[in-house]
Structure formats: C-alpha cells, structure tokens
Short mmCIF file of C-alpha atoms in Angstrom, two decimals:
data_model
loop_
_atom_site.label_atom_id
_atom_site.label_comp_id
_atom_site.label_asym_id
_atom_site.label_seq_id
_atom_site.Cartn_x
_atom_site.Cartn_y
_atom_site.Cartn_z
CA UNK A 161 -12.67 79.30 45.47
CA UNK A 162 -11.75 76.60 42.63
CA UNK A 163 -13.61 77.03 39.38
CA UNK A 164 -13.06 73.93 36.77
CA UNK A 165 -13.10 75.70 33.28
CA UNK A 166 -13.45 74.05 30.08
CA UNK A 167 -11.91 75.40 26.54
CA UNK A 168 -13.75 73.47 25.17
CA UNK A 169 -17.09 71.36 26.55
CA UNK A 170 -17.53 67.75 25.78
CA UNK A 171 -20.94 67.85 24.21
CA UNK A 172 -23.19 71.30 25.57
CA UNK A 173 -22.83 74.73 26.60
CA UNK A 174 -20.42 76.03 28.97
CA UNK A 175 -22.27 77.93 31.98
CA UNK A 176 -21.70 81.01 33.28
CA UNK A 177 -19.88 79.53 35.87
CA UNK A 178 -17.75 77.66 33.48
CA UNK A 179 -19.27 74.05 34.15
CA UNK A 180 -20.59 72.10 31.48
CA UNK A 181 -24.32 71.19 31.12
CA UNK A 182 -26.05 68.15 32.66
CA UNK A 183 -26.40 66.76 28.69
CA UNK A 184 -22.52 66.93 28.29
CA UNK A 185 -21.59 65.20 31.12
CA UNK A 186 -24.30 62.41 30.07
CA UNK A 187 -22.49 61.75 26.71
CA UNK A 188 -19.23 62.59 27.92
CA UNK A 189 -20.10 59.14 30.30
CA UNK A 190 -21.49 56.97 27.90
CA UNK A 191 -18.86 58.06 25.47
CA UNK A 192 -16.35 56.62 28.24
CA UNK A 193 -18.47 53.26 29.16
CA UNK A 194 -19.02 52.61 25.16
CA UNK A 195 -14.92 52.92 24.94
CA UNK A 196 -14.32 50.86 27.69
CA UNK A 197 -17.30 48.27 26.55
CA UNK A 198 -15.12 47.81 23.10
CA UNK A 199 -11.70 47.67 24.97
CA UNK A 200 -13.30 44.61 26.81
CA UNK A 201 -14.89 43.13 23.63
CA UNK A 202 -11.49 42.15 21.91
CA UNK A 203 -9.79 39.22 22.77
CA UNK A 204 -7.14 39.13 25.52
CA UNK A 205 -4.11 36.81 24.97
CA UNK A 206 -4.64 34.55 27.69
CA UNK A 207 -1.37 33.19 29.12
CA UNK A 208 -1.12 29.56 28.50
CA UNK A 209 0.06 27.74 31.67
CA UNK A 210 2.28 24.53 30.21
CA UNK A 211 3.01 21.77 31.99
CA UNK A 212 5.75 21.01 34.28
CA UNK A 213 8.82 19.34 32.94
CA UNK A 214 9.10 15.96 33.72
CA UNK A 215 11.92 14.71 35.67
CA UNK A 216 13.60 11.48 36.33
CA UNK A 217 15.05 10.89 40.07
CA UNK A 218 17.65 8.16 40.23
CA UNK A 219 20.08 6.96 42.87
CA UNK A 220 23.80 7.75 42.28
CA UNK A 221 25.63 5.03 42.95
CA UNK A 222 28.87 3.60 41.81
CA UNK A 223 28.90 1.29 38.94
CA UNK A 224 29.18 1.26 34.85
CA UNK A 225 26.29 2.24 32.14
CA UNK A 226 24.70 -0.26 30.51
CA UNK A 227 24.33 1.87 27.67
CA UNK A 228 25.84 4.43 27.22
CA UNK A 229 23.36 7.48 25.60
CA UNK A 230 26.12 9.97 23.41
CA UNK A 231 25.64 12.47 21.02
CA UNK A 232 27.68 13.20 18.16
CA UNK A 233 29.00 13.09 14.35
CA UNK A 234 31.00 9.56 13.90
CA UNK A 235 34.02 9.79 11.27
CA UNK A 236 35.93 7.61 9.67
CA UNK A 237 39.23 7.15 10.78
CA UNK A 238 40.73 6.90 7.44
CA UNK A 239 38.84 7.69 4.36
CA UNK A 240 40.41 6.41 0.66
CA UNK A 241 39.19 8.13 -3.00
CA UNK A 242 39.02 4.60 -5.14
CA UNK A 243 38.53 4.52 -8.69
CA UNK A 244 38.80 2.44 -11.94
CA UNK A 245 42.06 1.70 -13.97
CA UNK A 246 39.39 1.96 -17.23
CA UNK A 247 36.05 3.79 -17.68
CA UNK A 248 33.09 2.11 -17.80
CA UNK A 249 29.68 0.92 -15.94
CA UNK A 250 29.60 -0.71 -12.33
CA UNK A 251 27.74 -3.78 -13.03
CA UNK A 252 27.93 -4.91 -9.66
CA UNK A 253 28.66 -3.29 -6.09
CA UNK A 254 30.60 -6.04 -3.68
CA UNK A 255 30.81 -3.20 -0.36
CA UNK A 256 27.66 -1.30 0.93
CA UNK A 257 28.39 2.63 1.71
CA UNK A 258 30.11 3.12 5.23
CA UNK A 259 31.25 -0.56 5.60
CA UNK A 260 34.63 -1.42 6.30
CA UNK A 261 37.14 -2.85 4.24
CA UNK A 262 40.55 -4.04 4.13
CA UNK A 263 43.23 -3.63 1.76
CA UNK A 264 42.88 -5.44 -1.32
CA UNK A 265 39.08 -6.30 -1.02
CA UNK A 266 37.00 -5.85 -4.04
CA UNK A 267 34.69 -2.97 -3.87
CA UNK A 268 32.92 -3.23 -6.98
CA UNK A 269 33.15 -4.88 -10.49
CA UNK A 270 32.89 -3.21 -14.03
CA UNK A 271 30.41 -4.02 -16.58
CA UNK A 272 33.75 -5.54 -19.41
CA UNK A 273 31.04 -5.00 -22.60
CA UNK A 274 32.43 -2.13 -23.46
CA UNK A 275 35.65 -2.63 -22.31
CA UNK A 276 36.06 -5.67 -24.59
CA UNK A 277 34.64 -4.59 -27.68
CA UNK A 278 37.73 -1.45 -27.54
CA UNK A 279 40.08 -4.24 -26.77
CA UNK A 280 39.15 -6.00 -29.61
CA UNK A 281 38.66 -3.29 -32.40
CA UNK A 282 42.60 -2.94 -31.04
CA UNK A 283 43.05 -5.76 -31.75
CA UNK A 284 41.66 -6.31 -35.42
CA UNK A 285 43.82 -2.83 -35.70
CA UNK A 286 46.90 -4.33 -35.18
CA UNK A 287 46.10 -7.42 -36.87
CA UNK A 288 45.36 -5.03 -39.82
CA UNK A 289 48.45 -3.44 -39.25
CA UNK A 290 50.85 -6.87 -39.43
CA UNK A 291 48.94 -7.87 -42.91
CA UNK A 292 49.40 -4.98 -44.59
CA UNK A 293 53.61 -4.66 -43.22
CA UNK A 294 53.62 -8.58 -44.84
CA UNK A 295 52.05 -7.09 -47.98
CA UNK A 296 54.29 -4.38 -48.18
CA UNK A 297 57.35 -6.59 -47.17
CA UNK A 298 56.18 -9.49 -49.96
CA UNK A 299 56.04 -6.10 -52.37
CA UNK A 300 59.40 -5.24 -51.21
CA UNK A 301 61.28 -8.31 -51.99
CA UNK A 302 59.09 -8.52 -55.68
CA UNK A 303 60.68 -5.32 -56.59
CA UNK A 304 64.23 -6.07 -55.30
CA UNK A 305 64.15 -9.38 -56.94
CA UNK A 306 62.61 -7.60 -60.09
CA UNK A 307 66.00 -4.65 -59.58
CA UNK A 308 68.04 -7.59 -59.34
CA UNK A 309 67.48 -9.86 -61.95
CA UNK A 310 67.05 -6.45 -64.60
CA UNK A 311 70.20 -3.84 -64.16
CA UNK A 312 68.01 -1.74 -67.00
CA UNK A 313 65.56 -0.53 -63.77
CA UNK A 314 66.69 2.21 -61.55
CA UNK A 315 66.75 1.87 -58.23
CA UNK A 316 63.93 4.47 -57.65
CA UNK A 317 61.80 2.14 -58.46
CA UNK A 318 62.71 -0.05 -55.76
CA UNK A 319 62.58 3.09 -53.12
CA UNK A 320 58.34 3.61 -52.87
CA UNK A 321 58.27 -0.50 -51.37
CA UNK A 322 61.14 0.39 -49.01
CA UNK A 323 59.05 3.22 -47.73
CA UNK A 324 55.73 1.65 -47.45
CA UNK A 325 57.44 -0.90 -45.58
CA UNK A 326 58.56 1.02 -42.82
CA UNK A 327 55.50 3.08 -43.30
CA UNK A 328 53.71 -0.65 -42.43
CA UNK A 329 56.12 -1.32 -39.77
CA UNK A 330 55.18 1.63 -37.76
CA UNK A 331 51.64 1.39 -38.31
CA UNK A 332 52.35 -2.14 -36.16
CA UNK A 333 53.52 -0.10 -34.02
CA UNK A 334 50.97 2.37 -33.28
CA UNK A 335 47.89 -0.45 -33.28
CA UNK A 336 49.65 -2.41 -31.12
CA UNK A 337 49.97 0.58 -28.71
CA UNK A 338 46.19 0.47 -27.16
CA UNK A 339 45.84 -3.63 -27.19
CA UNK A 340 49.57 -3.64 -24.87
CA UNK A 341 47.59 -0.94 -22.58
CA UNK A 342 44.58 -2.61 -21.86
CA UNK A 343 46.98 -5.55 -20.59
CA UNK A 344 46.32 -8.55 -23.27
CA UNK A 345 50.10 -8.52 -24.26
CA UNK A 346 52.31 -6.75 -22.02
#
C-alpha cells in the first residue's frame, strides 16, 4: 500500500489517512491556474522573421569592369609642409585642399599691409640712423677744425665727436640690418 503524506497541506487539514481535504486541493488548483493565467498575461518576445537578403545573379564571363567598385583610404604619394618666408595674413588662396601641384606653383598669397608698414618703419630707422652719423660727422670735423686752428684746446675735447661718430656709424649699421632682410637692398 502507497500512502501520499503531506508535512505540510496546501490549504486544509491533513486526514487521518494523510490526504489533504477536498478545500485544499480546490485552492491548491486555482492557486496553479491563477499562476499560470499571469505567466500567459506578460508579453512574449515574438521572434521577428526578417527578410531574405537580396541577391544579384550575373553571368561570369570574360571581359573588363566598366567600373570598377573599390574600397579604401587614398594617400598622397608625396606630401610637402609649405610655409611663409614672413608672418602675416593669407589674403588670398591660389590651390584648393587635396589638389595637385607642381613645383614652383603659387599656393597662396600674403596680405603685404603689415608686411610693408615693418619694412618701412626700417626704413625711416635707417634713414634716421644716416642723418644723425652726418650730424655727428659735420660735429666731428667743427671740432677738429676748431683743435686745429686753436693749439690752446686739448684734444679731449675733440674725443666725445670721434665717439659719437662711430657710435652713429654703427647705429647705420644696426637699422639697416632689418630693411637688407626683408629684401629691399640686398
């Protein structure tokens, strides 16, 4: 003989023979049908069926492409990093990006504004620089014709005019400097 026993009934009173009441088994079902009634309630991920992949069916046959269909990254075969002799603003751009260009082509042209108004504050520099070595060299002969003509004066008076004169003479110098590098002279 087989007896079922329960530790523990689902919902009444065990019997003597160790079965569960009528009442039990009754909630014990509709616990079970109320599960299974939520279960079904959610939303199942339906599988989404996608198309087929469409192919293309051609004839192989000897012969060339019309046009050709690549992919890949196109690179220059020689790349150059240009620049400017002199700073300044591009005030005009000759060659579009990626074109190509041979040696010697103009690639773009500076805005000279600025580039002229340095050339000719140089310039008024070292033309500053030539009248004030004349000055000092007109000075220079005043006092040595002065030493001269008078043997009473020492002749550290006449040293102060040598001095500014080759004091003026290398001021010549060093204004002349940035008007013979911007290419006006040289």
């Amino acid at each position: 003989m087989i007896e079922l026993k329960h530790t523990q009934p689902a919902g009444g009173l065990p019997l003597r023979n160790g079965l569960t009441s009528p009442g039990s088994v009754i909630t014990s079902g509709l616990v079970l049908v109320l599960a299974m009634a939520i279960t079904g309630c959610q939303k199942q991920s339906a599988e989404v069926e996608l198309p087929p992949p469409v192919v293309r069916v051609a004839a192989i046959a000897p012969g060339t492409l019309a046009q050709p269909d690549l992919t890949g990254v196109i690179v220059a075969k020689t790349q150059s990093a240009v620049g400017f002799q002199v700073s300044g603003r591009i005030a005009d751009r000759v060659v579009k990006r990626g074109a190509v260009v041979k040696a010697g082509e103009v690639l773009a042209t500076l805005d000279d504004a600025d580039f002229k108004a340095k050339q000719a504050a140089a310039q008024a520099q070292a033309q500053q620089a030539q009248a004030e070595a004349r000055f000092a060299q007109q000075n220079f002969r005043i006092r040595s014709s002065q030493i001269q003509s008078s043997s009473r004066q020492s002749k550290r008076t006449g040293q102060p005019s040598a001095t500014r004169t080759s004091a003026a003479g290398i001021g010549i110098y060093d204004a002349q400097g940035p008007v013979c590098r911007c290419g006006c002279c040289c």
